[in-house]
C-alpha cells in the first residue's frame, strides 16, 4: 500500500478569493498547497476590465505569505457590454488567463452576467481568434427549470451551440456535476475540458437534504443524485486529460451559510488536496492523481507545469469544525470530520 505520495506542485483551476480582509485570510490556504490558481471574477463590482484585474491581482499577491511562491491567474467577468479589445489586450499583456461566463443570476454575485448568450457571440469569436480560454458556469437560470436539471439544460440549449459555432475556442466547463456533462466533455474535441470539485466527488444530494437541511453541503451547481457522483469519480480518476482539479473554493461565513437564505458555496481550500486524494485512493487510482492535479490543467491552458513538488502521507487528520476569517467563524469542507491523508508540504 502506498502511504506517501509526491507529485509535481499542483494548481487550482477554479476558485474564489473574494476581496479585502476575507481575501487576505483565505489566500494563504491556497498558496500553501498550489502553485497557481484561476481566480474567479465575481466580486462586487465584478472584475470586468484589464485594469480591475491587474489591481485585484496586486491585492492578491500582497496577501501571499512571505517566502511562498504563488501566482494568481486572473479571469475577466463577461457581461452584455464586454469590451473585446480590452479583453484581448489584457490577455496579450498576460493579465487575463481566461474569461468567465456566468448566465445572469446563476450563482453568487452573478447579477451582471450574460443575459443573452447569443449576444456574446462577437466576443466569443474574438476569444477564439485570440486563443483566450472561456470558462463557463453551465447552468440555465429560467425560473421554470428544475434546479437539478439546469446543467443538462445548459448543455442542450447553449453549450452544444457554442462549441459547434466556435470549434477552436478552448472551453472549460466549470465544476461539472452530472454524467451528462462528463459525456458531453468526452464526446467533444480536445478544446473542451472540465474542472471537478472535491465536494461533487464526495457527496450526492442526500448529503444536503437528509437528516435536516445541511447548509455546508450546499453549493452551485448543487450536488446531484448518486449516479452522477459516480460518473464524476470515474471521470476524475480515469486518467483523461480533459478533466482537472478546480476546487470552486467559495468562502462564506458560517452565519451566512446557516441562515434562512443560506449562501451557495463550500470553502474547500484548506484541505483541498487531502480531499481529492482520498477519492483517488478509494478508487485505486493514486498513480493518476498527479495528472488530474498538476499536469492536465497546464497542458490545456498551454502553461508550463510548476516547479517543485508536494508530498502527502497517509494519516488520520481531524479537520477543525470551524476556522476563522476576519475573526469570524467559517466552516471548511470536511469540517468536524476525519480524513485519511495529510499534506506534508
Ligand atoms: C460560488 C461563490 O460563492 O462565489 N458559489 C458556489 O456555490 N460555487 C459561485 C459559483 O462558482 O457558482
Ligand atoms: Zn465558482
Short mmCIF file of N, CA and C in Angstrom, two decimals, residues 83-200:
data_model
loop_
_atom_site.label_atom_id
_atom_site.label_comp_id
_atom_site.label_asym_id
_atom_site.label_seq_id
_atom_site.Cartn_x
_atom_site.Cartn_y
_atom_site.Cartn_z
N UNK A 83 -15.92 44.68 -23.42
CA UNK A 83 -15.12 45.33 -24.46
C UNK A 83 -14.08 44.30 -24.93
N UNK A 84 -14.31 43.74 -26.13
CA UNK A 84 -13.44 42.67 -26.63
C UNK A 84 -12.01 43.16 -26.84
N UNK A 85 -11.85 44.44 -27.18
CA UNK A 85 -10.49 44.97 -27.37
C UNK A 85 -9.72 44.98 -26.05
N UNK A 86 -10.40 45.40 -24.99
CA UNK A 86 -9.76 45.42 -23.67
C UNK A 86 -9.42 43.99 -23.23
N UNK A 87 -10.33 43.07 -23.46
CA UNK A 87 -10.09 41.67 -23.10
C UNK A 87 -8.88 41.12 -23.86
N UNK A 88 -8.83 41.39 -25.16
CA UNK A 88 -7.72 40.88 -25.98
C UNK A 88 -6.39 41.49 -25.53
N UNK A 89 -6.41 42.79 -25.23
CA UNK A 89 -5.18 43.44 -24.74
C UNK A 89 -4.74 42.86 -23.41
N UNK A 90 -5.72 42.67 -22.52
CA UNK A 90 -5.41 42.12 -21.20
C UNK A 90 -4.84 40.72 -21.29
N UNK A 91 -5.34 39.95 -22.24
CA UNK A 91 -4.81 38.59 -22.42
C UNK A 91 -3.40 38.66 -23.02
N UNK A 92 -3.22 39.53 -24.00
CA UNK A 92 -1.90 39.66 -24.64
C UNK A 92 -0.86 40.14 -23.63
N UNK A 93 -1.28 40.99 -22.71
CA UNK A 93 -0.36 41.53 -21.70
C UNK A 93 -0.13 40.56 -20.54
N UNK A 94 -0.80 39.43 -20.56
CA UNK A 94 -0.60 38.44 -19.51
C UNK A 94 -1.39 38.72 -18.24
N UNK A 95 -2.32 39.68 -18.31
CA UNK A 95 -3.16 39.93 -17.13
C UNK A 95 -4.26 38.87 -17.05
N UNK A 96 -4.94 38.63 -18.17
CA UNK A 96 -6.02 37.64 -18.19
C UNK A 96 -5.53 36.28 -18.68
N UNK A 97 -5.86 35.26 -17.93
CA UNK A 97 -5.61 33.88 -18.36
C UNK A 97 -6.84 33.31 -19.06
N UNK A 98 -8.01 33.84 -18.71
CA UNK A 98 -9.27 33.32 -19.27
C UNK A 98 -10.36 34.35 -19.04
N UNK A 99 -11.52 34.08 -19.63
CA UNK A 99 -12.71 34.90 -19.34
C UNK A 99 -13.81 33.98 -18.87
N UNK A 100 -14.63 34.49 -17.95
CA UNK A 100 -15.63 33.65 -17.30
C UNK A 100 -17.03 34.10 -17.69
N UNK A 101 -17.81 33.13 -18.14
CA UNK A 101 -19.20 33.43 -18.49
C UNK A 101 -20.14 32.89 -17.42
N UNK A 102 -20.86 33.81 -16.78
CA UNK A 102 -21.95 33.44 -15.88
C UNK A 102 -23.26 33.81 -16.57
N UNK A 103 -24.15 32.88 -16.77
CA UNK A 103 -25.50 33.32 -17.15
C UNK A 103 -26.03 34.20 -16.01
N UNK A 104 -26.68 35.31 -16.35
CA UNK A 104 -27.11 36.26 -15.32
C UNK A 104 -27.91 35.55 -14.23
N UNK A 105 -27.50 35.79 -12.99
CA UNK A 105 -28.18 35.29 -11.79
C UNK A 105 -28.08 33.78 -11.58
N UNK A 106 -27.06 33.15 -12.19
CA UNK A 106 -26.90 31.70 -11.99
C UNK A 106 -26.41 31.38 -10.59
N UNK A 107 -25.63 32.29 -9.98
CA UNK A 107 -24.99 31.95 -8.70
C UNK A 107 -24.60 33.21 -7.96
N UNK A 108 -23.82 33.07 -6.90
CA UNK A 108 -23.38 34.19 -6.07
C UNK A 108 -22.76 35.31 -6.92
N UNK A 109 -23.19 36.54 -6.72
CA UNK A 109 -22.63 37.70 -7.41
C UNK A 109 -22.58 37.54 -8.93
N UNK A 110 -23.67 37.08 -9.51
CA UNK A 110 -23.65 36.92 -10.97
C UNK A 110 -24.74 37.77 -11.64
N UNK A 111 -25.25 38.75 -10.91
CA UNK A 111 -26.33 39.57 -11.47
C UNK A 111 -25.89 40.30 -12.75
N UNK A 112 -24.59 40.59 -12.85
CA UNK A 112 -24.10 41.31 -14.04
C UNK A 112 -23.73 40.34 -15.17
N UNK A 113 -24.06 39.08 -15.00
CA UNK A 113 -23.70 38.08 -16.02
C UNK A 113 -24.45 38.29 -17.32
N UNK A 114 -24.22 37.36 -18.23
CA UNK A 114 -24.72 37.50 -19.60
C UNK A 114 -26.21 37.18 -19.64
N UNK A 115 -27.02 38.12 -20.15
CA UNK A 115 -28.47 37.89 -20.16
C UNK A 115 -28.90 37.12 -21.40
N UNK A 116 -28.16 37.26 -22.50
CA UNK A 116 -28.48 36.53 -23.72
C UNK A 116 -27.17 36.06 -24.34
N UNK A 117 -26.95 34.76 -24.29
CA UNK A 117 -25.63 34.23 -24.67
C UNK A 117 -25.30 34.53 -26.13
N UNK A 118 -26.29 34.50 -26.99
CA UNK A 118 -26.02 34.78 -28.41
C UNK A 118 -25.46 36.20 -28.60
N UNK A 119 -25.89 37.11 -27.74
CA UNK A 119 -25.36 38.49 -27.85
C UNK A 119 -23.86 38.55 -27.59
N UNK A 120 -23.36 37.52 -26.91
CA UNK A 120 -21.93 37.49 -26.59
C UNK A 120 -21.10 36.88 -27.73
N UNK A 121 -21.76 36.38 -28.76
CA UNK A 121 -21.03 35.66 -29.81
C UNK A 121 -19.90 36.47 -30.46
N UNK A 122 -20.08 37.77 -30.69
CA UNK A 122 -18.93 38.52 -31.24
C UNK A 122 -17.71 38.48 -30.31
N UNK A 123 -17.94 38.53 -29.02
CA UNK A 123 -16.82 38.44 -28.06
C UNK A 123 -16.22 37.03 -28.11
N UNK A 124 -17.06 36.01 -28.20
CA UNK A 124 -16.54 34.64 -28.28
C UNK A 124 -15.73 34.44 -29.56
N UNK A 125 -16.18 35.05 -30.64
CA UNK A 125 -15.43 34.95 -31.90
C UNK A 125 -14.04 35.56 -31.73
N UNK A 126 -13.98 36.69 -31.05
CA UNK A 126 -12.69 37.34 -30.80
C UNK A 126 -11.82 36.46 -29.90
N UNK A 127 -12.43 35.87 -28.90
CA UNK A 127 -11.68 34.98 -27.99
C UNK A 127 -11.13 33.78 -28.76
N UNK A 128 -11.93 33.25 -29.66
CA UNK A 128 -11.46 32.12 -30.46
C UNK A 128 -10.26 32.55 -31.31
N UNK A 129 -10.37 33.73 -31.93
CA UNK A 129 -9.29 34.23 -32.78
C UNK A 129 -8.01 34.48 -31.98
N UNK A 130 -8.18 34.95 -30.75
CA UNK A 130 -7.01 35.29 -29.91
C UNK A 130 -6.57 34.12 -29.04
N UNK A 131 -7.28 33.02 -29.14
CA UNK A 131 -6.98 31.81 -28.34
C UNK A 131 -7.05 32.07 -26.84
N UNK A 132 -8.12 32.77 -26.42
CA UNK A 132 -8.37 33.03 -25.00
C UNK A 132 -9.35 31.99 -24.47
N UNK A 133 -9.02 31.38 -23.37
CA UNK A 133 -9.86 30.31 -22.80
C UNK A 133 -11.17 30.90 -22.24
N UNK A 134 -12.26 30.20 -22.54
CA UNK A 134 -13.58 30.55 -22.00
C UNK A 134 -13.94 29.58 -20.87
N UNK A 135 -14.14 30.11 -19.67
CA UNK A 135 -14.62 29.31 -18.54
C UNK A 135 -16.12 29.54 -18.41
N UNK A 136 -16.87 28.47 -18.28
CA UNK A 136 -18.33 28.61 -18.27
C UNK A 136 -18.95 28.05 -17.00
N UNK A 137 -19.81 28.87 -16.37
CA UNK A 137 -20.72 28.34 -15.35
C UNK A 137 -21.93 27.83 -16.14
N UNK A 138 -22.04 26.52 -16.27
CA UNK A 138 -23.01 25.93 -17.19
C UNK A 138 -24.33 25.56 -16.55
N UNK A 139 -25.13 26.56 -16.24
CA UNK A 139 -26.48 26.30 -15.75
C UNK A 139 -27.42 27.33 -16.36
N UNK A 140 -28.59 26.86 -16.84
CA UNK A 140 -29.61 27.82 -17.25
C UNK A 140 -30.23 28.41 -15.99
N UNK A 141 -30.89 29.54 -16.17
CA UNK A 141 -31.40 30.26 -14.99
C UNK A 141 -32.92 30.47 -15.05
N UNK A 142 -33.57 29.96 -16.09
CA UNK A 142 -35.02 30.18 -16.18
C UNK A 142 -35.74 29.60 -14.96
N UNK A 143 -36.63 30.38 -14.40
CA UNK A 143 -37.30 30.01 -13.14
C UNK A 143 -38.01 28.67 -13.25
N UNK A 144 -38.53 28.34 -14.43
CA UNK A 144 -39.32 27.11 -14.54
C UNK A 144 -38.45 25.86 -14.65
N UNK A 145 -37.16 26.01 -14.80
CA UNK A 145 -36.30 24.82 -14.94
C UNK A 145 -35.87 24.34 -13.55
N UNK A 146 -36.13 23.08 -13.29
CA UNK A 146 -35.78 22.45 -12.01
C UNK A 146 -34.28 22.62 -11.76
N UNK A 147 -33.94 22.95 -10.53
CA UNK A 147 -32.53 23.24 -10.21
C UNK A 147 -31.62 22.04 -10.49
N UNK A 148 -32.16 20.83 -10.39
CA UNK A 148 -31.33 19.65 -10.65
C UNK A 148 -31.12 19.40 -12.15
N UNK A 149 -31.91 20.08 -12.98
CA UNK A 149 -31.80 19.88 -14.43
C UNK A 149 -31.05 21.01 -15.13
N UNK A 150 -30.61 21.98 -14.36
CA UNK A 150 -30.11 23.21 -15.00
C UNK A 150 -28.81 23.02 -15.77
N UNK A 151 -27.98 22.10 -15.33
CA UNK A 151 -26.72 21.86 -16.05
C UNK A 151 -26.99 21.15 -17.38
N UNK A 152 -27.79 20.11 -17.32
CA UNK A 152 -28.10 19.37 -18.56
C UNK A 152 -28.80 20.28 -19.56
N UNK A 153 -29.72 21.10 -19.08
CA UNK A 153 -30.41 22.04 -19.98
C UNK A 153 -29.42 23.02 -20.62
N UNK A 154 -28.43 23.42 -19.85
CA UNK A 154 -27.45 24.36 -20.39
C UNK A 154 -26.67 23.71 -21.54
N UNK A 155 -26.32 22.45 -21.36
CA UNK A 155 -25.61 21.75 -22.44
C UNK A 155 -26.47 21.75 -23.70
N UNK A 156 -27.72 21.37 -23.55
CA UNK A 156 -28.58 21.20 -24.73
C UNK A 156 -28.96 22.53 -25.37
N UNK A 157 -29.18 23.55 -24.54
CA UNK A 157 -29.63 24.83 -25.10
C UNK A 157 -28.51 25.73 -25.56
N UNK A 158 -27.34 25.64 -24.90
CA UNK A 158 -26.29 26.63 -25.18
C UNK A 158 -24.93 26.05 -25.49
N UNK A 159 -24.49 25.07 -24.71
CA UNK A 159 -23.09 24.67 -24.82
C UNK A 159 -22.79 23.97 -26.15
N UNK A 160 -23.72 23.10 -26.58
CA UNK A 160 -23.51 22.45 -27.88
C UNK A 160 -23.35 23.49 -28.98
N UNK A 161 -24.18 24.53 -28.92
CA UNK A 161 -24.14 25.56 -29.96
C UNK A 161 -22.84 26.36 -29.89
N UNK A 162 -22.40 26.69 -28.69
CA UNK A 162 -21.15 27.45 -28.54
C UNK A 162 -19.99 26.65 -29.12
N UNK A 163 -19.91 25.39 -28.75
CA UNK A 163 -18.79 24.54 -29.18
C UNK A 163 -18.84 24.32 -30.70
N UNK A 164 -20.05 24.18 -31.24
CA UNK A 164 -20.18 23.97 -32.70
C UNK A 164 -19.87 25.24 -33.47
N UNK A 165 -20.27 26.38 -32.92
CA UNK A 165 -20.08 27.66 -33.62
C UNK A 165 -18.63 28.12 -33.59
N UNK A 166 -17.94 27.79 -32.48
CA UNK A 166 -16.54 28.24 -32.31
C UNK A 166 -15.66 27.02 -32.08
N UNK A 167 -15.39 26.26 -33.14
CA UNK A 167 -14.74 24.95 -32.95
C UNK A 167 -13.32 25.03 -32.41
N UNK A 168 -12.68 26.19 -32.51
CA UNK A 168 -11.31 26.29 -31.98
C UNK A 168 -11.27 26.95 -30.61
N UNK A 169 -12.39 27.45 -30.15
CA UNK A 169 -12.43 28.12 -28.84
C UNK A 169 -12.19 27.08 -27.74
N UNK A 170 -11.20 27.36 -26.89
CA UNK A 170 -10.97 26.45 -25.75
C UNK A 170 -11.99 26.78 -24.66
N UNK A 171 -12.69 25.75 -24.22
CA UNK A 171 -13.78 25.92 -23.27
C UNK A 171 -13.55 25.02 -22.06
N UNK A 172 -13.62 25.63 -20.87
CA UNK A 172 -13.63 24.83 -19.64
C UNK A 172 -15.04 24.88 -19.07
N UNK A 173 -15.65 23.72 -19.03
CA UNK A 173 -16.98 23.55 -18.43
C UNK A 173 -16.69 23.41 -16.93
N UNK A 174 -17.02 24.47 -16.17
CA UNK A 174 -16.55 24.53 -14.78
C UNK A 174 -17.42 23.68 -13.85
N UNK A 175 -16.78 23.19 -12.83
CA UNK A 175 -17.42 22.45 -11.73
C UNK A 175 -18.60 21.59 -12.21
N UNK A 176 -18.30 20.63 -13.05
CA UNK A 176 -19.38 19.80 -13.59
C UNK A 176 -19.95 18.87 -12.51
N UNK A 177 -21.25 18.58 -12.65
CA UNK A 177 -21.95 17.84 -11.59
C UNK A 177 -22.79 16.68 -12.11
N UNK A 178 -22.77 16.44 -13.40
CA UNK A 178 -23.66 15.41 -13.95
C UNK A 178 -22.92 14.47 -14.91
N UNK A 179 -23.49 13.28 -15.08
CA UNK A 179 -22.96 12.36 -16.08
C UNK A 179 -23.17 12.95 -17.48
N UNK A 180 -24.20 13.77 -17.64
CA UNK A 180 -24.43 14.41 -18.94
C UNK A 180 -23.25 15.31 -19.30
N UNK A 181 -22.74 16.02 -18.30
CA UNK A 181 -21.58 16.89 -18.55
C UNK A 181 -20.34 16.05 -18.86
N UNK A 182 -20.14 14.98 -18.12
CA UNK A 182 -19.00 14.09 -18.39
C UNK A 182 -19.09 13.59 -19.83
N UNK A 183 -20.26 13.12 -20.22
CA UNK A 183 -20.43 12.59 -21.58
C UNK A 183 -20.16 13.67 -22.62
N UNK A 184 -20.70 14.86 -22.38
CA UNK A 184 -20.51 15.95 -23.34
C UNK A 184 -19.02 16.26 -23.52
N UNK A 185 -18.31 16.35 -22.42
CA UNK A 185 -16.88 16.68 -22.49
C UNK A 185 -16.12 15.55 -23.22
N UNK A 186 -16.45 14.32 -22.89
CA UNK A 186 -15.76 13.19 -23.53
C UNK A 186 -16.03 13.13 -25.03
N UNK A 187 -17.24 13.48 -25.42
CA UNK A 187 -17.61 13.42 -26.85
C UNK A 187 -17.06 14.60 -27.64
N UNK A 188 -16.69 15.67 -26.95
CA UNK A 188 -16.20 16.87 -27.64
C UNK A 188 -14.73 16.72 -27.98
N UNK A 189 -14.24 17.65 -28.79
CA UNK A 189 -12.84 17.62 -29.19
C UNK A 189 -11.93 18.04 -28.04
N UNK A 190 -10.62 18.06 -28.32
CA UNK A 190 -9.66 18.37 -27.26
C UNK A 190 -9.74 19.81 -26.75
N UNK A 191 -10.52 20.66 -27.43
CA UNK A 191 -10.64 22.05 -26.98
C UNK A 191 -11.64 22.21 -25.85
N UNK A 192 -12.31 21.11 -25.47
CA UNK A 192 -13.31 21.17 -24.39
C UNK A 192 -12.83 20.33 -23.22
N UNK A 193 -12.77 20.95 -22.03
CA UNK A 193 -12.33 20.26 -20.82
C UNK A 193 -13.26 20.65 -19.68
N UNK A 194 -13.01 20.11 -18.50
CA UNK A 194 -13.87 20.41 -17.35
C UNK A 194 -13.07 20.37 -16.07
N UNK A 195 -13.51 21.22 -15.11
CA UNK A 195 -13.00 21.08 -13.75
C UNK A 195 -14.01 20.30 -12.92
N UNK A 196 -13.50 19.64 -11.88
CA UNK A 196 -14.36 18.88 -10.96
C UNK A 196 -13.95 19.25 -9.54
N UNK A 197 -14.94 19.54 -8.70
CA UNK A 197 -14.67 19.95 -7.32
C UNK A 197 -14.54 18.72 -6.42
N UNK A 198 -13.93 18.89 -5.24
CA UNK A 198 -13.91 17.76 -4.32
C UNK A 198 -15.30 17.39 -3.82
N UNK A 199 -16.12 18.40 -3.55
CA UNK A 199 -17.43 18.07 -2.96
C UNK A 199 -18.29 17.23 -3.89
N UNK A 200 -18.20 17.48 -5.20
CA UNK A 200 -19.03 16.70 -6.12
C UNK A 200 -18.51 15.28 -6.30
#
